[in-house]
Coordinates of C-alpha atoms and ligand atoms in Angstrom, one line a residue:
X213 CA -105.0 -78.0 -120.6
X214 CA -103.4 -76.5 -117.6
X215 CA -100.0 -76.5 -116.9
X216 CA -99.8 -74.4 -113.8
X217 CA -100.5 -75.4 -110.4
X218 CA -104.5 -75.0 -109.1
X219 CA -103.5 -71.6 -107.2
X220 CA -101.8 -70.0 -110.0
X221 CA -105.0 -69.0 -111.7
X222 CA -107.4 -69.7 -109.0
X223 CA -110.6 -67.3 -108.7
X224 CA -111.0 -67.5 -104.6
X225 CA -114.4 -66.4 -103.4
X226 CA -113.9 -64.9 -99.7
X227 CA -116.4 -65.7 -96.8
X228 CA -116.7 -63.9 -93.8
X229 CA -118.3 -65.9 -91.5
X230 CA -120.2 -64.2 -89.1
X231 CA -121.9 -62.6 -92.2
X232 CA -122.7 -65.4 -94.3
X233 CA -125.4 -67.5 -93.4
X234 CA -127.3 -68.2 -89.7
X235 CA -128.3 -71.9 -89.3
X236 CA -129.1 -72.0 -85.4
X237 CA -130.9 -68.4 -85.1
X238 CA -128.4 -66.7 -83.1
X239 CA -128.3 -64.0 -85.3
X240 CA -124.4 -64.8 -86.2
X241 CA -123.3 -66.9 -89.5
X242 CA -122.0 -70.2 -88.8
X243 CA -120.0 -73.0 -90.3
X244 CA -123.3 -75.5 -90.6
X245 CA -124.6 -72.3 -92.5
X246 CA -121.7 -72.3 -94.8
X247 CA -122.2 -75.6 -96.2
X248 CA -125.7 -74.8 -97.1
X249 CA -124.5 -72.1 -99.2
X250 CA -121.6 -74.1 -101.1
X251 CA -123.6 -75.2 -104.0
X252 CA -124.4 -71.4 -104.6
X253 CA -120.8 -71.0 -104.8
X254 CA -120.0 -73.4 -106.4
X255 CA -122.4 -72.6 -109.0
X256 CA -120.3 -69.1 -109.2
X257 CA -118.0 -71.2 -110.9
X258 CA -115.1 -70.2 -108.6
X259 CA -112.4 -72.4 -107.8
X260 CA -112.0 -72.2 -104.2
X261 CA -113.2 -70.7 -100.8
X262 CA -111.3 -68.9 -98.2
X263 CA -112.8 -68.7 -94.7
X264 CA -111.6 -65.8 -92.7
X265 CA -110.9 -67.1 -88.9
X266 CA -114.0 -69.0 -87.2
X267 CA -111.5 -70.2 -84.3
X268 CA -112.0 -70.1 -80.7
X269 CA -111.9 -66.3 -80.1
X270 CA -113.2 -63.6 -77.8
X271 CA -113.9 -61.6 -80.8
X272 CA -112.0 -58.6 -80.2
X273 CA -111.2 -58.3 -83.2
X274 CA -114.1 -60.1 -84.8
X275 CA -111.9 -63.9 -85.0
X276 CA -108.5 -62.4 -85.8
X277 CA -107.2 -62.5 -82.2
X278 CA -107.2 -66.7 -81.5
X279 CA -107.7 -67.8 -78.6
X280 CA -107.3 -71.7 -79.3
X281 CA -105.9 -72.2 -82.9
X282 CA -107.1 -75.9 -83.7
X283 CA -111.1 -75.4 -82.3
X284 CA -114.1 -73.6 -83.6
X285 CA -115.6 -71.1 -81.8
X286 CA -118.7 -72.6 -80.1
X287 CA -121.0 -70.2 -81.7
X288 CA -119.8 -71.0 -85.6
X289 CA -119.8 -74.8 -84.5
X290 CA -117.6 -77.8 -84.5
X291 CA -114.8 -79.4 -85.8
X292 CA -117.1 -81.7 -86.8
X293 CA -119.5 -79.0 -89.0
X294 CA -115.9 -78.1 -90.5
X295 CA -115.6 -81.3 -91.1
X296 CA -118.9 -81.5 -93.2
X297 CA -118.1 -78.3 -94.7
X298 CA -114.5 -79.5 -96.0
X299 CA -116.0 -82.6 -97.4
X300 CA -118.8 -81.0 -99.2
X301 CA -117.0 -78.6 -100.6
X302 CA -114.7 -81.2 -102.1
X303 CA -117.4 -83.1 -103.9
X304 CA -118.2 -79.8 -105.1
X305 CA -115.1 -79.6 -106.6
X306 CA -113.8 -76.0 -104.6
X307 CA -110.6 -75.9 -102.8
X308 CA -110.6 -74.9 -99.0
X309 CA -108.6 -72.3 -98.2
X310 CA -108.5 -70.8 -94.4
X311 CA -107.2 -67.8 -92.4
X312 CA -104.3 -68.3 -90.1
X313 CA -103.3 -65.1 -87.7
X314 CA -99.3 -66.3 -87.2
X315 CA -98.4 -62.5 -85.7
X316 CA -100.6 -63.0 -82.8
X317 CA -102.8 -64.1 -80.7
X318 CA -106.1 -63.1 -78.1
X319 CA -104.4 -62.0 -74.6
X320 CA -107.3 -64.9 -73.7
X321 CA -104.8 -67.8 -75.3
X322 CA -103.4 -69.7 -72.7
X323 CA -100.4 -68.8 -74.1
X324 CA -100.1 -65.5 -73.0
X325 CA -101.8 -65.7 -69.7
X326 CA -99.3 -68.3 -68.9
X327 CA -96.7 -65.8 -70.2
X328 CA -97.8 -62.5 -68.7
X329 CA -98.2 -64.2 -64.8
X330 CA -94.2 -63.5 -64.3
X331 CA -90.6 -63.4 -65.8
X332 CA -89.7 -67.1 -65.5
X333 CA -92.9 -69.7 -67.0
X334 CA -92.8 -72.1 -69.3
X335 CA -94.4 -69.6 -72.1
X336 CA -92.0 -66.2 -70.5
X337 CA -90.7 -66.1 -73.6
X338 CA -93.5 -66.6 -76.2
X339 CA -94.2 -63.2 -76.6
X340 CA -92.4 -59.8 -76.9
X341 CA -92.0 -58.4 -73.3
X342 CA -89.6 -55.1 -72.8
X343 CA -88.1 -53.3 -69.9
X344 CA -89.2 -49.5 -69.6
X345 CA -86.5 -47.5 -70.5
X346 CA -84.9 -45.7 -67.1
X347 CA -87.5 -42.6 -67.5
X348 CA -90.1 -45.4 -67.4
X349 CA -91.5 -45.1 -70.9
X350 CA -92.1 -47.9 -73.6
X351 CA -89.1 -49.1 -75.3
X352 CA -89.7 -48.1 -78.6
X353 CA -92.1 -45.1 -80.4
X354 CA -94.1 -47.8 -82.1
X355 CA -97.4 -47.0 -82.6
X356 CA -100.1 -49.8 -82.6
X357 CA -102.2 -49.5 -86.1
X358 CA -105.8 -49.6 -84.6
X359 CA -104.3 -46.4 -82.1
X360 CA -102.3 -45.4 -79.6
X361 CA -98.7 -47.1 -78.7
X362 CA -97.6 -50.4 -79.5
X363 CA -96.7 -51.5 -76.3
X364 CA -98.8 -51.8 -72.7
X365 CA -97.5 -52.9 -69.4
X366 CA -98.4 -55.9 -67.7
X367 CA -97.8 -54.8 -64.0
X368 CA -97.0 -58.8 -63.0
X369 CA -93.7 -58.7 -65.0
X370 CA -92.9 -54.7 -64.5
X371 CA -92.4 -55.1 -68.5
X372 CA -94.1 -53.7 -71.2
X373 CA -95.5 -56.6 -74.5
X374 CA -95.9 -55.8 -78.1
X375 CA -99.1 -55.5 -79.9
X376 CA -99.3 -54.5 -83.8
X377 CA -103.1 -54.1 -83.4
X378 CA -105.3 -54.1 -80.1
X379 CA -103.7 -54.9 -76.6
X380 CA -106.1 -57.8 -76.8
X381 CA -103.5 -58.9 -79.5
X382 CA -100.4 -59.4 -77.9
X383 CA -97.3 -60.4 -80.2
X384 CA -96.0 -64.3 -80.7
X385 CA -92.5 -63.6 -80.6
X386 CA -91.0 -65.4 -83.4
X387 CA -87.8 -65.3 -82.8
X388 CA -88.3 -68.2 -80.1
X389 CA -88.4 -71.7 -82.6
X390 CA -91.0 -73.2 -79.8
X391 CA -93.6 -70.3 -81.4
X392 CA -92.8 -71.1 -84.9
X393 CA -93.1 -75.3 -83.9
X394 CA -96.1 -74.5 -82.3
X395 CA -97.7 -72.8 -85.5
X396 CA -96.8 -75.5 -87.7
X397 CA -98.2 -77.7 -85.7
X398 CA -101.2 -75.7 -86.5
X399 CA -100.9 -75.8 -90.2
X400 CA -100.2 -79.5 -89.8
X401 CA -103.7 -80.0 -87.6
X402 CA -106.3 -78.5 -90.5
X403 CA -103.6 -80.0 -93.6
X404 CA -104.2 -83.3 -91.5
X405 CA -108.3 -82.4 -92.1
X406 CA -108.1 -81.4 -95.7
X407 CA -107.4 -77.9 -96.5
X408 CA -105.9 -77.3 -99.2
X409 CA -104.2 -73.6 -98.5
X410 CA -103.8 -70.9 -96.0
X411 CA -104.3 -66.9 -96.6
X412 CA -101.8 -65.8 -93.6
X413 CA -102.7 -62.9 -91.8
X414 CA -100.7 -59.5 -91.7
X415 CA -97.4 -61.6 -92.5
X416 CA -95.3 -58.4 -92.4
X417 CA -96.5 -57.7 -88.5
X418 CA -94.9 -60.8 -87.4
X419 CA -92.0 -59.8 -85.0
X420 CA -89.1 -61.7 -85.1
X421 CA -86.6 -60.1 -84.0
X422 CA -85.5 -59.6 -80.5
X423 CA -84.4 -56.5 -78.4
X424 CA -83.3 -54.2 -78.6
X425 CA -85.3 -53.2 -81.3
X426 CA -84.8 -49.9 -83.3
X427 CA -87.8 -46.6 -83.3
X428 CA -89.3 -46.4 -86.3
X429 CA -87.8 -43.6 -89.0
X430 CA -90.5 -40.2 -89.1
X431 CA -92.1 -40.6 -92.8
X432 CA -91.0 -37.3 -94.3
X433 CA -92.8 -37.5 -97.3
X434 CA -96.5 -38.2 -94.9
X435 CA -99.1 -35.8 -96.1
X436 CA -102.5 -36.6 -94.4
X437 CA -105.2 -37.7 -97.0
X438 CA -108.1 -37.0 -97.0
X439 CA -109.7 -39.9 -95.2
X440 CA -109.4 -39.9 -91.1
X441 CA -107.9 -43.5 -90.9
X442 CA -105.3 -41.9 -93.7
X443 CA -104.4 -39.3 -91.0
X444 CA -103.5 -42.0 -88.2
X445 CA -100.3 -41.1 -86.7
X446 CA -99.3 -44.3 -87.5
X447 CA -98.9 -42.9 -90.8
X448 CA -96.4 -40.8 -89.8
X449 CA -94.1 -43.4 -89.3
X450 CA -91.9 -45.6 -91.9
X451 CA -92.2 -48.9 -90.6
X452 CA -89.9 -51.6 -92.5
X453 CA -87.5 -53.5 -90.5
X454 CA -87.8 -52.1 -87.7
X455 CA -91.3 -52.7 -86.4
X456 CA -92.6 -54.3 -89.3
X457 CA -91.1 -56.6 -92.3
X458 CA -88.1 -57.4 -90.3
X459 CA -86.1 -59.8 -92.7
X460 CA -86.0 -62.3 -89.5
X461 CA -89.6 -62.9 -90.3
X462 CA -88.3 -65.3 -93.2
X463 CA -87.6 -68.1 -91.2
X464 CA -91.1 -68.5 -90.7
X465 CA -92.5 -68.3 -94.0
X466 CA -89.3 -70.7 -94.9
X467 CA -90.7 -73.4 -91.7
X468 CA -94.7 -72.7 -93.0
X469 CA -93.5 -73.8 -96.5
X470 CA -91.5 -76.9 -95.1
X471 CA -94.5 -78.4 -93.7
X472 CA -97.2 -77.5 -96.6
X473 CA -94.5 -79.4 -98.8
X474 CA -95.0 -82.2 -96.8
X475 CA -98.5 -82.1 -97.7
X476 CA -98.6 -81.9 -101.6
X477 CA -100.4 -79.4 -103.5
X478 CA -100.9 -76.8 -101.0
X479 CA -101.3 -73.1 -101.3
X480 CA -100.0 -70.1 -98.8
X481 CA -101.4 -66.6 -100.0
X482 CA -100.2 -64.5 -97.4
X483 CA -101.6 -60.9 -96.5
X484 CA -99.2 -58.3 -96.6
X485 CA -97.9 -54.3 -96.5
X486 CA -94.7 -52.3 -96.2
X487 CA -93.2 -49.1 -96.9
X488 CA -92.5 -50.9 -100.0
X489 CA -94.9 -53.4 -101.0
X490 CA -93.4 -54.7 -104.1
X491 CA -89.9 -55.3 -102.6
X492 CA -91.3 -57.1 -99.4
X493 CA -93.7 -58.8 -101.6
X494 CA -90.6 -60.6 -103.6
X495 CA -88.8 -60.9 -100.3
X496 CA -92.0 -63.4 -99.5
X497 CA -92.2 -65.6 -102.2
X498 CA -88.7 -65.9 -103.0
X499 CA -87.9 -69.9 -103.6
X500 CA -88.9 -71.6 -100.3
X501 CA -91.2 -69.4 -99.0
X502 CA -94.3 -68.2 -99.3
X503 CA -96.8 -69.6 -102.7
X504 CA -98.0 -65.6 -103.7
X505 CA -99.1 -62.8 -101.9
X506 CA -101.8 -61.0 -101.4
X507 CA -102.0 -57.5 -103.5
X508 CA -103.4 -54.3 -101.8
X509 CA -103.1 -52.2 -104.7
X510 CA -106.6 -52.4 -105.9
X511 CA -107.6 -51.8 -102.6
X512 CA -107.3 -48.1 -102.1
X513 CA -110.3 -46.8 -99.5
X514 CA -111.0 -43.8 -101.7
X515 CA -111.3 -45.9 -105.0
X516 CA -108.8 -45.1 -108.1
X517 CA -109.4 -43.8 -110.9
X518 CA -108.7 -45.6 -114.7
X519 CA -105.0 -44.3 -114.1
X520 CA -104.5 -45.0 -110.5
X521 CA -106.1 -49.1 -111.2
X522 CA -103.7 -48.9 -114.5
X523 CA -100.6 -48.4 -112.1
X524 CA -101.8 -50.0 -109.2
X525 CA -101.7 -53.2 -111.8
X526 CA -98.7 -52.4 -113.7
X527 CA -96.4 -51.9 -110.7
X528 CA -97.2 -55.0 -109.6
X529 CA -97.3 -56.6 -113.0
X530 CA -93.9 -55.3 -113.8
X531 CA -92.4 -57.5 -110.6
X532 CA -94.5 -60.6 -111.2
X533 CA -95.3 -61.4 -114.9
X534 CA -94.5 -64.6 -115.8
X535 CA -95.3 -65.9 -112.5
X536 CA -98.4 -66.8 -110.3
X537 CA -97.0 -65.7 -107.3
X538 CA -99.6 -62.8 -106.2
X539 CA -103.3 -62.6 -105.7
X540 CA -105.1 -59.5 -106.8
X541 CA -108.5 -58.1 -104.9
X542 CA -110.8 -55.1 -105.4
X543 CA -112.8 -55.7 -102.0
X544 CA -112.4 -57.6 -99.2
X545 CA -113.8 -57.9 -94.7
X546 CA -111.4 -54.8 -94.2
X547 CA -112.0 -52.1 -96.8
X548 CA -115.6 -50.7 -98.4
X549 CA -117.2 -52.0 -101.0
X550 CA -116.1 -51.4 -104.4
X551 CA -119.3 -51.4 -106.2
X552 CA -119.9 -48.3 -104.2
X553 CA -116.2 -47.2 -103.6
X554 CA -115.5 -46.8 -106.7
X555 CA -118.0 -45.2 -108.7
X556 CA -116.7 -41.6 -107.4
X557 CA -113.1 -41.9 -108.5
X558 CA -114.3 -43.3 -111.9
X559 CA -117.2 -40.2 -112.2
X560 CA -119.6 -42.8 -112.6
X561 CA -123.8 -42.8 -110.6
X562 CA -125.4 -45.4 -108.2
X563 CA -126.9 -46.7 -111.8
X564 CA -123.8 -48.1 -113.4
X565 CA -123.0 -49.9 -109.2
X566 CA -123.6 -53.3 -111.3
X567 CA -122.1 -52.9 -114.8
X568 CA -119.3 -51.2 -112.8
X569 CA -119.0 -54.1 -110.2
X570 CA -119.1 -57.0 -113.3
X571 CA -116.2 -55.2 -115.3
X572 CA -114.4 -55.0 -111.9
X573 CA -114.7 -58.7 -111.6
X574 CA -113.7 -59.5 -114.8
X575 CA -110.4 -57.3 -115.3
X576 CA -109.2 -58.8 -112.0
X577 CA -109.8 -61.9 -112.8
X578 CA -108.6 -61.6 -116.2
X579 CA -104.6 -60.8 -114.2
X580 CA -102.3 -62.9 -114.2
X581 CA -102.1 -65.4 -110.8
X582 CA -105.3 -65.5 -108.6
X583 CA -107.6 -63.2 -107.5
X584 CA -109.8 -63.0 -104.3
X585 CA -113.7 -62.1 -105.0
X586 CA -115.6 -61.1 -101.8
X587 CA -119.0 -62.2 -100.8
X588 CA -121.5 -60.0 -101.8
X589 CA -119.2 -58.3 -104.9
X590 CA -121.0 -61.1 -106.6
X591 CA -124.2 -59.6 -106.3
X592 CA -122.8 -55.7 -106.7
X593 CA -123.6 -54.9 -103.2
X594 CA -123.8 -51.5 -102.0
X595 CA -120.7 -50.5 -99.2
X596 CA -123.3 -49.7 -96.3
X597 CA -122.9 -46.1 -94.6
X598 CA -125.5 -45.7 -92.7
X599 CA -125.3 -47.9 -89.8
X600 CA -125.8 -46.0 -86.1
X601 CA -122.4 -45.2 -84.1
X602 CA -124.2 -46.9 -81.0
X603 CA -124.4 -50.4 -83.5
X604 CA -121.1 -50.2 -84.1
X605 CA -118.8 -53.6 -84.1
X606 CA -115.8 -52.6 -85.5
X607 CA -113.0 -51.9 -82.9
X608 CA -111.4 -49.8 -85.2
X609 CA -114.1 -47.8 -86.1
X610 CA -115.2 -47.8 -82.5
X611 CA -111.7 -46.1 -81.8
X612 CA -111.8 -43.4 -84.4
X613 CA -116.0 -43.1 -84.2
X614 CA -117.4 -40.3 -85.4
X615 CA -114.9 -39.4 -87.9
X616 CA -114.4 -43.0 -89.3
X617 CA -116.6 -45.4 -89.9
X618 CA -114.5 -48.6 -89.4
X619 CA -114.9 -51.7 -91.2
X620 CA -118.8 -52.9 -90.4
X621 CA -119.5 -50.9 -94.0
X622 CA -118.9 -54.3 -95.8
X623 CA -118.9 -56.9 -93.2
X624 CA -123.2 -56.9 -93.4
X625 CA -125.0 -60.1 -93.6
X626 CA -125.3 -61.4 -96.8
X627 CA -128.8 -61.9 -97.8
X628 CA -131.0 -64.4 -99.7
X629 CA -134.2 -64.0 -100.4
X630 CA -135.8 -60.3 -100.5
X631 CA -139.0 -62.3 -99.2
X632 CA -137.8 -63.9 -96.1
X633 CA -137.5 -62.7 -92.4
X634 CA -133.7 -60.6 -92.5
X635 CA -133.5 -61.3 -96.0
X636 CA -132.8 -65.5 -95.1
X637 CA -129.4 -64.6 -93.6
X638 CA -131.3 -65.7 -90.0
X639 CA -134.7 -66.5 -88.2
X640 CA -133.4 -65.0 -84.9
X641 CA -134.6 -61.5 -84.1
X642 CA -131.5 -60.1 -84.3
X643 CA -128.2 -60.4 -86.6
X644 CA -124.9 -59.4 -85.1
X645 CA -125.0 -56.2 -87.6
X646 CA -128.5 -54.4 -89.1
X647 CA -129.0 -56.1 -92.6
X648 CA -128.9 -54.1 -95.5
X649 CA -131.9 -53.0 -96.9
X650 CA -130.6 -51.8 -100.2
X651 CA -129.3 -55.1 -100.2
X652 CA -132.4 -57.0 -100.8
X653 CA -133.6 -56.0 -104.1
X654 CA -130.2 -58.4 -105.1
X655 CA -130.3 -61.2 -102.8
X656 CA -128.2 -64.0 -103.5
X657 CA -130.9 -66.8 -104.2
X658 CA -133.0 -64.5 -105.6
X659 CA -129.9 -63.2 -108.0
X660 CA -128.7 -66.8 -109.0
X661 CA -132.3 -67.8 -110.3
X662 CA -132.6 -64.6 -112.6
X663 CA -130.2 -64.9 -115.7
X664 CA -129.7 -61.2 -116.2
X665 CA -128.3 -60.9 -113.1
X666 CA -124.5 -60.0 -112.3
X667 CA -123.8 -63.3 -110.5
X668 CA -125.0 -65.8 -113.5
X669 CA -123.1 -62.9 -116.1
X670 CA -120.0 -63.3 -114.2
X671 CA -120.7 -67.0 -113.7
X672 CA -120.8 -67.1 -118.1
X673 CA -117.6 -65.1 -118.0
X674 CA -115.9 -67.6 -115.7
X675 CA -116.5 -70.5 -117.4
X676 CA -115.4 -68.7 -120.6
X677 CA -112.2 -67.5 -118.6
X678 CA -111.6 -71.5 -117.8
X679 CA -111.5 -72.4 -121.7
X680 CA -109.1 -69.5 -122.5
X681 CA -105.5 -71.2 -123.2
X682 CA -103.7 -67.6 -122.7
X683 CA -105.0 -67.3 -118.7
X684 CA -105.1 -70.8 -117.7
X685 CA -101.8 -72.3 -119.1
X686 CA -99.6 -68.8 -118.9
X687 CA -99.1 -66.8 -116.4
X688 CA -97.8 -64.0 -119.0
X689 CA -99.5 -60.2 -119.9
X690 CA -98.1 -57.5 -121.8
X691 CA -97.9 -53.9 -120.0
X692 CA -100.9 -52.0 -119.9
X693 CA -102.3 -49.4 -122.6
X694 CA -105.1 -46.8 -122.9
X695 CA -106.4 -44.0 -122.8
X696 CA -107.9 -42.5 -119.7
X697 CA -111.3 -44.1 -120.1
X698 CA -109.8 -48.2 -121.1
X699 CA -107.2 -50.3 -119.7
X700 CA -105.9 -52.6 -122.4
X701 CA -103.4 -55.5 -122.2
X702 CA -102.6 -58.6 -124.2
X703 CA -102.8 -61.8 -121.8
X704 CA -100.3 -64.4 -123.9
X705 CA -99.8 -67.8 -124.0
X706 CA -98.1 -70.6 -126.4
X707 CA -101.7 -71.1 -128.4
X708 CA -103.1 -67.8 -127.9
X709 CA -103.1 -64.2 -127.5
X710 CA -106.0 -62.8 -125.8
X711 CA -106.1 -59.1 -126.5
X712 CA -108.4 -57.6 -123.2
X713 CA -110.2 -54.3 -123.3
X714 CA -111.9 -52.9 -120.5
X715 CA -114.0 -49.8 -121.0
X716 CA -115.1 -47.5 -118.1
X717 CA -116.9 -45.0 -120.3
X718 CA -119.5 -47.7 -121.7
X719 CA -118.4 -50.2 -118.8
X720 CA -117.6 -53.3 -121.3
X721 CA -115.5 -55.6 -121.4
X722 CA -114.1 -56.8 -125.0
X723 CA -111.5 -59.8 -125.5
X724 CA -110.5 -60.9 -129.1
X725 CA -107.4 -63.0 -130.2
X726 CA -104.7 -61.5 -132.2
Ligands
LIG71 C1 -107.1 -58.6 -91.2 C2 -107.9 -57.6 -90.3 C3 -107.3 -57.7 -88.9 C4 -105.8 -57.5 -88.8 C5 -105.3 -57.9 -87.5 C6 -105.7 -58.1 -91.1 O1 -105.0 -57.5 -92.0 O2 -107.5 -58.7 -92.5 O3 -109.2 -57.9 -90.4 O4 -108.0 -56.8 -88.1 O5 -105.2 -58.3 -89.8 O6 -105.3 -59.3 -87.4

C-alpha cells in the first residue's frame, strides 16, 4: 500500500558497535557479533539498521575520526564479516544504513600526515592550514566544540589547521574538489557492497570555504544553563556561516546525492545543528541534496517537558509536513538515555522508566518521515551515572571530568542474558566500559522471550503502525493539541485519519479514526 519511498517512513534501529555484541572475547562489540544479533532486530520489526563508524580508527573519538575510510577496524573485523553482516541483514528484510564522517578525518589518515609534513605535497591542500596572524595567534576565535580553540599549529608548515572537534580531527577542506572526489569514491566503495543509505556525520562542520575566514559573532542572547557542557564557551559564540553551515558546504551534499542517484533507492540522513536548525535543515534537503535530516529537537540533555516535546515537534512539523525529509530521535551514542532523562522534566519516578520509554517510542514513531530508535531504548534502559572518572572513555567527558560526565552514560554494553558471564555482551574478562547492572533485570534475549515486555509491546505496535494507511502512504499530520499532560494530533492520509493521543499522566497511547 505504500506510496512513499522505504526511508520516508522508515523506523531505523541504531547500533553502536563497540557496545553491541563481543564475538571474539576482547571485551569490545564487533561486526561478526552484529550478525548474531540481526534476527533480534529484526524481530523488533524495524525496517532498517544504522551502524555508527566501525572503520579503521585510532579511536579518539570512539570511530568518528577515520583513519582509512573503505576498511574495518581490525578489532570489529573484516570487510568480509561486513560482508556477512550486509547479506544477512538482507534476507532479513532490514535496510543497511552506515555512518560516514565527511568533515574530517583521524590526524592518523594518511591524508593528513602527508599534508601536515610541509607546504608543497600532493595532499598540502586537503585540509584547512592558516598563517598566524602577525601577533602570532590563530587566525580566527573559533572555538573547537569538545574545548579549547579550533585551530593548533603544526610546527612543520609554521601554519595553524582546523579541527571542529579534537586536534586528532583535523578538517578535510572541502573546498578542494579532489576531497569531495575522494569521498564519493567512498560512498561509491560500500554502495558497490550493498548499503542501502548513509547517516552523515556533523554535516554542518564541514568547512568549505577557504581563507580568509570570518570570527564567529558573540551570542548575545547566551545564558549558561544549567548543565556544564551548556556552559561551554563554545556556546558563547553564534556559529552559522562563518565556522559552521557555511552555504559552500552545498556543493557537497549536491556531489553525495549525484552518486547515490547513480545507485537507486538510496537514503542520506545527514546529522546536523546551527544557530538555526530549521533553516539550515531546509537548506540541506532542498531538491538535489541531501534525502532528510536528522532532528535534534527531541534530544535536549535535560529532557522536556509535555510542552517543550510539543514544540520541539511542531517547529519542526510546521517546516516539513507533507514531506519525509527529517528523521526524528529521542536518544542516541551522544546524549543520555531518555528512559531515564526524561522522567524529571515530565515529574514522573524510576517506576513509570518503561511505560514512559514505550509511549516515547511510539509518538516518535507515529511522526511523520523516519525516526531513529537506539539500542537499548528497546528494552527501557536506564542512562547509567555511576561509572568511575578513572573508567572514563569519553574524550569529551574526559575534558570537562568532574563536572560532566561525557557521553559513556548511554554508550554501555548492551546485555542479553541476566544469567550469563557480563550479561552475554562478552566472555572476556573485561568489556571496553563496566556493564550495567541495572541493566540485567531487562536483557535483550531475556526481554524478547517474555511477551509483557517493552520490546515485544513496541514490536505489536510496529506491526500495527505498518497496516496504518495514514503513516505509511502520507507523510501528512495536523498541528499539535493538548493540554499540558497529552499531545494530540491527527496523522492524515487519502483512506484514513488516524487521530493520535499520547497521555503522560496515565502514560497511554490511544489512536482511533475519525
Ligand atoms: C557524532 C559524535 C562525534 C562528532 C564528531 C557527531 O555529531 O555523533 O559522536 O563525536 O560528530 O565526529
Amino acid at each position: 500500500m505504500s506510496e512513499l519511498a522505504w526511508w520516508e517512513t522508515a523506523v531505523i534501529y541504531q547500533i553502536y558497535p563497540r557496545s553491541f555484541q563481543d564475538s571474539n572475547s576482547d571485551g569490545i562489540g564487533d561486526l561478526p557479533g552484529i550478525t548474531s544479533r540481526l534476527s533480534y532486530i529484526a524481530g523488533l520489526g524495524v525496517d532498517a539498521i544504522w551502524i555508527s563508524p566501525f572503520f579503521k580508527s585510532p579511536q579518539k573519538d570512539f570511530g568518528y575520526d577515520v583513519s582509512d575510510y573503505c576498511d574495518v577496524n581490525p578489532e570489529y573485523g573484516t570487510l568480509e564479516d561486513f560482508d556477512e553482516l550486509i547479506e544477512r541483514a538482507h534476507e532479513l528484510g532490514l535496510k543497511v544504513m552506515i555512518d560516514i564522517v565527511p568533515a574530517h578525518c583521524s590526524d592518523q589518515h594518511v591524508w593528513f600526515q602527508e599534508s601536515r609534513q610541509s607546504r608543497d605535497n600532493d595532499k598540502s591542500d586537503w585540509f584547512h592550514w592558516v598563517d598566524p596572524k602577525p601577533d602570532g595567534s590563530a587566525p580566527t576565535n573559533w572555538l573547537s566544540f569538545f574545548g579549547g580553540r579550533a585551530w593548533t599549529w603544526e610546527p612543520r608548515r609554521q601554519q595553524y589547521y582546523l579541527h571542529n572537534f579534537l586536534p586528532s580531527q583535523p578538517n578535510l577542506n572541502h573546498a578542494n574538489t579532489a576531497v569531495r572526489e575522494a569521498l564519493t569514491d567512498v560512498a561509491r566503495f560500500w554502495f558497490g557492497r550493498g548499503v542501502d543509505g548513509f547517516r552523515l556525520d556533523a554535516v554542518h562542520t564541514i568547512n568549505a570555504d577557504t581563507a580568509p575566514y570570518q570570527d564567529n559573532e558573540p551570542n548575545l542572547s547566551f545564558s549558561p544553563g544549567d548543565l556544564p557542557q551548556q556552559q561551554q564557551p563554545f556556546f558563547r559564540q553564534l556559529h552559522d556561516s562563518a565556522q559552521l553551515n557555511q552555504p559552500s558546504i552545498q556543493r557537497f551534499s549536491e556531489a553525495f546525492r549525484t552518486v547515490a542517484d547513480e545507485y537507486g533507492d538510496k537514503f542520506l540522513m545527514g546529522e546536523l545543528h546551527g544557530d538555526d536548525p530549521v533553516l539550515a535543515s531546509q537548506n540541506f534537503t532542498a531538491p538535489g541534496r541531501l534525502h532528510a535530516t536528522y532532528n535534534f529537537n527531541l534530544l535536549a540533555w535535560a529532557g522536556l517537558n509535555v510542552a517543550g516535546i510539543k514544540s520541539a515537534i511542531s517547529d519542526a512539523i510546521d517546516a516539513f509536513n507533507g514531506t519525509g525529509r527529517l528523521t526524528f530521535a529521542f536518544s542516541n551514542h551522544d546524549v543520555p538515555r531518555s528512559g531515564t532523562r526524561q522522567l524529571a522534566p515530565l515529574g514522573l519516578g524510576a517506576d513509570c522508566q518503561e511505560a514512559l520509554q514505550l509511549l516515547l517510542m511510539k509518538l516518535e514513531t507515529c511522526l511523520i518521515g523516519s525516526t531513529c530508535i537506539y539500542q537499548g531504548e528497546e528494552l527501557a534502559y536506564d542512562d547509567v551515572q555511576d561509572i568511575p572518572v578513572d573508567l572514563m572513555q569519553d574524550p569529551w567527558g574526559i575534558e570537562f571530568a568532574p563536572v560532566f560526565q561525557g557521553r559513556d552514560t548511554c554508550r554501555t554494553p548492551m546485555v542479553w542474558q541476566a544469567t550469563a558471564p557480563n550479561g552475554g555482551f562478552s566472555a572476556g574478562n573485561c568489556t571496553w566500559l563496566p556493564i550495567a547492572e541495572a541493566h540485567l533485570k531487562r536483557a535483550g534475549l531475556d526481554e524478547a522471550a517474555r511477551s509483557a515486555s517493552v520490546y515485544n509491546r513496541f514490536a505489536e505496535f510496529l506491526r500495527w503502525r505498518k497496516r496504518q494507511p495514514a503513516m505509511m502512504t502520507a507523510n501528512k499530520m495536523t498541528v499539535l493539541s493538548g493540554d499540558e499532560t497529552q499531545i494530540i494530533f491527527d496523522r492524515v492520509s487519502d483512506d484514513q485519519t488516524l487521530r493520535c493521543t499520547f497521555d503522560f499522566e496515565n502514560l497511554t497511547a490511544a489512536f482511533e479514526e475519525i
